[in-house]
PDB file of C-alpha atoms in Angstrom:
ATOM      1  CA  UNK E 201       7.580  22.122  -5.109  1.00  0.00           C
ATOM      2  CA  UNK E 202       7.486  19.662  -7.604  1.00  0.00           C
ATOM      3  CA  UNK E 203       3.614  19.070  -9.005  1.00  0.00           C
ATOM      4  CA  UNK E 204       2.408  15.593  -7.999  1.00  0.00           C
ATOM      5  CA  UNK E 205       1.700  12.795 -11.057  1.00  0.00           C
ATOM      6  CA  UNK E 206       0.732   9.484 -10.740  1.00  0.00           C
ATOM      7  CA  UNK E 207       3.556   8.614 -13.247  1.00  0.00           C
ATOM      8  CA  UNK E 208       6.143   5.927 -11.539  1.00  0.00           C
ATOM      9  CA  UNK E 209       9.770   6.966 -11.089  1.00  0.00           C
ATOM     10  CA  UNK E 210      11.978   6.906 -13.087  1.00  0.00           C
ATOM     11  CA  UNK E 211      12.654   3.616 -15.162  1.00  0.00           C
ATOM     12  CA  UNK E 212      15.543   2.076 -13.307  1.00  0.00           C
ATOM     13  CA  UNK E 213      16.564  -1.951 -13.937  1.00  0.00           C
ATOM     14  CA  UNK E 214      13.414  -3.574 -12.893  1.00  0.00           C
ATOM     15  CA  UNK E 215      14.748  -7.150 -13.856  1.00  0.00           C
ATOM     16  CA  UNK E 216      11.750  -7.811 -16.319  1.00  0.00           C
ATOM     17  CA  UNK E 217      12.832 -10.103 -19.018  1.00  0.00           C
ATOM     18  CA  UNK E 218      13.756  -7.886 -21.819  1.00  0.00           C
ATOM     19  CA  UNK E 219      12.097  -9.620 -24.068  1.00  0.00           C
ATOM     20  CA  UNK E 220       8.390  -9.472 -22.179  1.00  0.00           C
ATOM     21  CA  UNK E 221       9.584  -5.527 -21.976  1.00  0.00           C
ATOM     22  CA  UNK E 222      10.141  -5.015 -25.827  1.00  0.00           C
ATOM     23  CA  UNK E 223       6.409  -6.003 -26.567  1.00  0.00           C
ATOM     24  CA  UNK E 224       4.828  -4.429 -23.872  1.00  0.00           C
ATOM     25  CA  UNK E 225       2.938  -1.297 -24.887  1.00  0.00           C
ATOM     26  CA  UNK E 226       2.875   1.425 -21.875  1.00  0.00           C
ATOM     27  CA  UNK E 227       0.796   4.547 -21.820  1.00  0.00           C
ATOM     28  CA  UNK E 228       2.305   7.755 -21.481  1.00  0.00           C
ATOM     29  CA  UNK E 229       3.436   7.423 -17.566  1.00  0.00           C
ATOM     30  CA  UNK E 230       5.005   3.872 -18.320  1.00  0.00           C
ATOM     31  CA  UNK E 231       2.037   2.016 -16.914  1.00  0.00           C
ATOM     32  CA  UNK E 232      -0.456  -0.877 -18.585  1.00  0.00           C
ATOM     33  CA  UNK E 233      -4.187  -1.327 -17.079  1.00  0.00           C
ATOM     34  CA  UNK E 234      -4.004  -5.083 -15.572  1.00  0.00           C
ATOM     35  CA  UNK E 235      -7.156  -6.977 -15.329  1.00  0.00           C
ATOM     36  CA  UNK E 236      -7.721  -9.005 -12.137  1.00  0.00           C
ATOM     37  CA  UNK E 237      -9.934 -11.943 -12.821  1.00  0.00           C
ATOM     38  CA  UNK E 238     -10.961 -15.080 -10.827  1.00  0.00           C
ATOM     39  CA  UNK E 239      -9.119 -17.946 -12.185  1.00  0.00           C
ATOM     40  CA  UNK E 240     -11.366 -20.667 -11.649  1.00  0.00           C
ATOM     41  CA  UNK E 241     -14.892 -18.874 -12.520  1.00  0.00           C
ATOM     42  CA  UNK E 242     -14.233 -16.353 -14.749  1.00  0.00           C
ATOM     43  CA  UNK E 243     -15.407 -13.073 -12.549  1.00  0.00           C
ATOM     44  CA  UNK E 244     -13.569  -9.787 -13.211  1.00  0.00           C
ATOM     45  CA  UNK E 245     -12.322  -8.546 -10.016  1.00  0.00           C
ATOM     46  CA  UNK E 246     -10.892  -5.319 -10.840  1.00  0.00           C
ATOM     47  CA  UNK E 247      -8.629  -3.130 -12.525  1.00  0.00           C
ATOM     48  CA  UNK E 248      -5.498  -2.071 -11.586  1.00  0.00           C
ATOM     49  CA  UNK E 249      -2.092  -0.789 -13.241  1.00  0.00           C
ATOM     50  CA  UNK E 250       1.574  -2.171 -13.376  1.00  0.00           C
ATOM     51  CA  UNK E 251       4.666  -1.030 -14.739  1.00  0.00           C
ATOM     52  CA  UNK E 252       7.592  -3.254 -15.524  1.00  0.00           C
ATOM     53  CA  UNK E 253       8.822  -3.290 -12.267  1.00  0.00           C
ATOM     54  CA  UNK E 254       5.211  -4.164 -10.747  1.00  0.00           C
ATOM     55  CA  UNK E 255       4.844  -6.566 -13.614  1.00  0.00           C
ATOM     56  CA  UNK E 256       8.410  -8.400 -12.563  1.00  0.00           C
ATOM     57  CA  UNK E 257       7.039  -8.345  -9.092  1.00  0.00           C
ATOM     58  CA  UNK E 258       4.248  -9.888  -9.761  1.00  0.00           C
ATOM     59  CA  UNK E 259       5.543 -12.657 -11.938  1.00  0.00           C
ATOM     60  CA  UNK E 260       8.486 -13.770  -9.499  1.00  0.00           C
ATOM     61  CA  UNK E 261       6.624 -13.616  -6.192  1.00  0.00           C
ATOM     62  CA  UNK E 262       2.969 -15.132  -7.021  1.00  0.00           C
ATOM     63  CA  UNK E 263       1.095 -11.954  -6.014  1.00  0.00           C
ATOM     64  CA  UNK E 264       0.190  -9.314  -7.765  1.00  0.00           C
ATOM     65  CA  UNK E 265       1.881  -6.087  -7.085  1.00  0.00           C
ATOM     66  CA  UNK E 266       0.213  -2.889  -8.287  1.00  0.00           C
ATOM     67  CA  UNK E 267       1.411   0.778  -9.204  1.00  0.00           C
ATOM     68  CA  UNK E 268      -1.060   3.036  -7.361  1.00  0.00           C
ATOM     69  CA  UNK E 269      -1.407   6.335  -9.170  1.00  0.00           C
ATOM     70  CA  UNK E 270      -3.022   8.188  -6.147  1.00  0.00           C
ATOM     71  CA  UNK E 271      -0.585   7.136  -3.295  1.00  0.00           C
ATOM     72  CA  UNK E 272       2.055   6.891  -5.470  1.00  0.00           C
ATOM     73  CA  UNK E 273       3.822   3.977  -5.042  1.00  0.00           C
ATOM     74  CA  UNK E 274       4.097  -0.051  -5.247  1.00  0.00           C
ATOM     75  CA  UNK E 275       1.600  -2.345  -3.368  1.00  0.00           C
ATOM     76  CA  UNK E 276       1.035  -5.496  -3.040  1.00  0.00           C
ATOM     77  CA  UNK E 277      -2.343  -6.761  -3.044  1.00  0.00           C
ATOM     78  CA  UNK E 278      -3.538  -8.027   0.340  1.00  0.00           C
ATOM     79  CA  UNK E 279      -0.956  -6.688   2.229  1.00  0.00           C
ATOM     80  CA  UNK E 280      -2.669  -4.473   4.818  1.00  0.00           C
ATOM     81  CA  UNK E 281      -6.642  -5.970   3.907  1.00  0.00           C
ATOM     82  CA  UNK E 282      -5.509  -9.606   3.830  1.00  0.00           C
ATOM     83  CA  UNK E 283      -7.395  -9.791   0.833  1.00  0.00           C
ATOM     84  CA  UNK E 284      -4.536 -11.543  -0.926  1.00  0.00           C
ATOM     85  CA  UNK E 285      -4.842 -12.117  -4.684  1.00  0.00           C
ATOM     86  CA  UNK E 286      -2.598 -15.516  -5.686  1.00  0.00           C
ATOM     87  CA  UNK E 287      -1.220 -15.314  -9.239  1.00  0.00           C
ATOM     88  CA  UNK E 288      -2.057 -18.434 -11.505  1.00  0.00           C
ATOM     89  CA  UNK E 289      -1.359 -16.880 -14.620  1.00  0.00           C
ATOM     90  CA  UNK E 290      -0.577 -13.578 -16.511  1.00  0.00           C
ATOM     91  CA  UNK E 291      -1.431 -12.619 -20.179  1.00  0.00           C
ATOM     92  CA  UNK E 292      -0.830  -9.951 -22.630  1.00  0.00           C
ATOM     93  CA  UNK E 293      -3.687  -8.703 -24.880  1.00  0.00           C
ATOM     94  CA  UNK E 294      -3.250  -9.283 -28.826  1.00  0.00           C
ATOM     95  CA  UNK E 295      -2.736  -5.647 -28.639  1.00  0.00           C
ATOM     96  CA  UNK E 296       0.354  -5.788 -26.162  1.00  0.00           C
ATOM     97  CA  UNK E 297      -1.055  -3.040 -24.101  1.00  0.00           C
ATOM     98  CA  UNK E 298      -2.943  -4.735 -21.343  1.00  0.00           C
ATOM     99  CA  UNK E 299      -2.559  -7.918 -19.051  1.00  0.00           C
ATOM    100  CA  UNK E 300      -5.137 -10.333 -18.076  1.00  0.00           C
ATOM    101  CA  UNK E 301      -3.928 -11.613 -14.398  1.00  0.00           C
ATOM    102  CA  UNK E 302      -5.949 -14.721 -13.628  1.00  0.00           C
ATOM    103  CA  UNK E 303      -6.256 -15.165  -9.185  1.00  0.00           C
ATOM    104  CA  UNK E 304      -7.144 -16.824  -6.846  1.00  0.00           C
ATOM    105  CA  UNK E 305      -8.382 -14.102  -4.646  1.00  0.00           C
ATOM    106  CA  UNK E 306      -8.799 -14.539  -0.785  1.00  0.00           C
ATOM    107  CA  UNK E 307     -11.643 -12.271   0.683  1.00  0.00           C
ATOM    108  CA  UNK E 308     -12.795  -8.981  -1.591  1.00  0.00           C
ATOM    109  CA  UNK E 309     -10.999  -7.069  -3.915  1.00  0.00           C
ATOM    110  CA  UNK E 310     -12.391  -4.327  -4.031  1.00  0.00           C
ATOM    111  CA  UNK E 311     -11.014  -1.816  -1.493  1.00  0.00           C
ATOM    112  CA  UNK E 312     -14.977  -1.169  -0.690  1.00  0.00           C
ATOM    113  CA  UNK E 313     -15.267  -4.310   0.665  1.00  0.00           C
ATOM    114  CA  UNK E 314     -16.964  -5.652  -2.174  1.00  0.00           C
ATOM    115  CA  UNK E 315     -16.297  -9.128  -3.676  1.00  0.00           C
ATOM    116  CA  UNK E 316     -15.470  -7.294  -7.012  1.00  0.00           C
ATOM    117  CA  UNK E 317     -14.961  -3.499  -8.532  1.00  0.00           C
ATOM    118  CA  UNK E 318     -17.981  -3.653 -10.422  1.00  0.00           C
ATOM    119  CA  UNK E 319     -20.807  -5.002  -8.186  1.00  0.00           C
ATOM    120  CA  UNK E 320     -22.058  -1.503  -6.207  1.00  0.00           C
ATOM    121  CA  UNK E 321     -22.997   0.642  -9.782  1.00  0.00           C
ATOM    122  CA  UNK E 322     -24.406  -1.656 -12.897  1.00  0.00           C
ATOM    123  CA  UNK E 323     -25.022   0.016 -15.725  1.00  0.00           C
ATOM    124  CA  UNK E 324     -27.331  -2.430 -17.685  1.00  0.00           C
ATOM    125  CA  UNK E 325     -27.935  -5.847 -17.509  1.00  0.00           C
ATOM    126  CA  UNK E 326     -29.337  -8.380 -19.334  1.00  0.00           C
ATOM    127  CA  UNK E 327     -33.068  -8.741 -18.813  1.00  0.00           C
ATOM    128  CA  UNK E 328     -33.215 -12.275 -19.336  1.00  0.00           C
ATOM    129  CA  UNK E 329     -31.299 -12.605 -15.845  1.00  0.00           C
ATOM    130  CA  UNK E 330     -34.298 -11.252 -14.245  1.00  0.00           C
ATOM    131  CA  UNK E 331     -32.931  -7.832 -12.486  1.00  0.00           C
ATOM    132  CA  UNK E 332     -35.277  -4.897 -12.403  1.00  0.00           C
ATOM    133  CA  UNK E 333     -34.406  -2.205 -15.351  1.00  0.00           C
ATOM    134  CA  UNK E 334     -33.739   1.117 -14.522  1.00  0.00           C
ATOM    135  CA  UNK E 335     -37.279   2.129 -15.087  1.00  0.00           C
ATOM    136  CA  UNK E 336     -39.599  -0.093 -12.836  1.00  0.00           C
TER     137      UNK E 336
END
């Protein structure tokens, strides 16, 4: 048997503008981390990871389609949860390896349940905002 990888298959024609797939610059199993954030307030959302074909996906259909490295396969935000995630723009970092998706995200995005990724486990915060440090 064949040992399991979170790597995509093979590359095969994913229609991606050739030119978008010159600059982009994958990691090792062909994927780039893409950043979920709320379009209209700024709030990061959550992290997720698209290859080229994921990346086409998401830029012709207006939802953002995901590679999921534990399942192993496409998916398309929203799909099963509802929790839909509307594409109003997509960027690539000055570096070329990661993409900013801006949304408008119906319901949570987190899989969780929670409005974003990172609202169950802060690490620090600012103590000007008034939440308790890690030591009261």
């Amino acid at each position: 048997m064949v040992g399991m990888t979170s790597t995509p298959p093979p590359s095969r024609p994913s229609g991606l503008d050739p030119e978008i797939a010159a600059r982009l610059k994958r990691g090792a199993d062909g994927l780039l981390p893409a950043i979920a954030q709320q379009y209209d307030t700024g709030e990061v959302l959550m992290l997720g990871w698209m290859d080229d074909e994921a990346l086409q996906r998401t830029l012709t259909t207006g939802r953002c389609t995901y590679w999921s490295r534990s399942r192993r396969e496409y998916w398309v935000k929203g799909d099963t949860s509802g929790h839909v995630q509307y594409v109003k723009s997509v960027a690539l970092d000055c570096d070329a390896d990661t993409l900013l998706v801006k949304v408008d995200q119906v319901g949570a995005a987190c899989h969780t349940g929670d409005r974003t990724c990172f609202d169950a486990d802060v690490l620090l915060e600012d103590a000007a905002s008034g939440a308790a440090s890690a030591d009261q």
